[in-house]
Amino acid sequence: MREIITLQLGQQSNYLGTHFWNTQESYFTYGADEESPINHDIHFRPGIGADGTETFMPRTVIYDLKGGFGTLRKINALYDIEEDAAPTGLWPSQPVVQRQPPIGASAYQESLDTGKPPPELTTNTVRYWSDFNRVFFHPRSLIQLSEYDLNSTILPFEKWHMGEELFASLDKEHDLLDRDLRPFAEEADQMQGIQIFTGIDDAWGGFAAKYLERLRDEYGKTPLWVFGVQEPLGGLPREKRLLKLTNKARSLTEFNSQASLVVPLALPEIPLPSTVQLDPSSSWHVSALLSAAVESTTLYTRLKTSDRVNSSNFGTMTDLLNVFGKQTIANLEMSLVETPKSHQNGTNGSSNGVTGRGEHVLSMYENGIDEESESGSQKGATSLDIDLSSPHDLNLDTSRGRHRRRHIFSQIQTDRKLEDPDETKNGVESHEQNLYGMRRRPKFHNYRSQVAFPIIDSFPKIFRDNNGNPLREHASVRTALATDSTVMDKVKALRSTVVRSIGLEDREMIGNDLAEIADGYKEGWSSGSDDDDDDE
């Protein structure tokens, strides 16, 4: 059934994951004459509730620190199990149990429980990711790590080695893979992959690195996709900023050797287009933007396969992106596209659109020849107006662009919007001929679907049309996931920024690993520049 298991590690990833699961829940149809284009068996698992009723819950394992789950409990309306009894030992007296006062449910959650119309969520009413959660999780999906408290000022969970050590101690005691993930894996008939949402700039990066190592040992050929979430760096003191970049460097070096694909995600520090208006201090807002991009890019891994061209899978997409076998890190971009009415310009069936900056975007089925001119340009490549790959956290010298053009090794472009069925069809197209008709490995792979991104009541009103009005039902989203030469620049800049702040025992190894990652993005092409010297 092409199942995908999702692993969520930490507060940042759980905000992202909650938006993801709410969107998946919105695809369910309940009328006899309605049919969803989504194959729900890929991300959801059947089960039997406490009262014998059938259940359908996410295939996910969610880790968070003590206090990170907010009002969410393992006990819910579908699985009314008893909580674990207090352990009994040799102490003869009755143990004294101290309980923290329970966190009050949000008005949004209370409305879902009672079936009343939910109030509109705001940045003030969303305190935890569970405050806007719309789905039930199996009790096995929720794993609280009580060794650290959320947002602790005494012992913050912020250094990479803390996560590494926490995983090692817990895995030694419980065998986390066997206890937490294996039950979901054994239910899968034909697992297509594991997607991991994790923080990469705090201790969760270390936790994820050790988890990935175990996953690779156990599921050697299974695609492992990592979406690495980073907190906005704006306003942080220099010491904190450097710590986060050092954590990121460690995470990327470890992930690169174990994961099939690594997609760093961060809110751009440059101004966003007018079609996106959000509060950068709100995890609810920031994760909503990231979720729209991630959900749109992976949409084609869960479409029904009644027509083969309508869907893909993690394995295929990994092979398309990792051209030389050394390009594990990919950049993700997105745009909101307001499609012009088909008859305004006298054309019919054009998929041209306008991005949030008012720029005209060519149809992904036009100018798509996989061909490089003598000047180094690549026709068919897409460059969108929201770059989520954190290019600005290192203050890269943009003047370098005058010396070296962005070289794309491979790019997966997606376009999802509601259109007239007579104008377009769901499908995928790869450009695989040069100007002389010779077949070559395609570089630009275009997926298109009429399944627009749904905007539901748990999603903040961050998307606007070109008139500044909030989008309320759906959004037309375009994404581009690419392995390209800018990864080399970013990794080199990261190396030069953090290498002196890493301990002597690890400095040489991490510095060499980052240099090796960067080298993987200049194989097979020449920049025509003298700026390629390694950083000292």
mmCIF file of C-alpha atoms in Angstrom, residues 66 78 185:
data_model
loop_
_atom_site.group_PDB
_atom_site.id
_atom_site.type_symbol
_atom_site.label_atom_id
_atom_site.label_comp_id
_atom_site.label_asym_id
_atom_site.label_seq_id
_atom_site.Cartn_x
_atom_site.Cartn_y
_atom_site.Cartn_z
ATOM 1 C CA LYS A 66 7.891 17.104 29.481
ATOM 2 C CA LEU A 78 -11.237 6.223 20.962
ATOM 3 C CA ALA A 185 6.586 -0.801 10.525
#
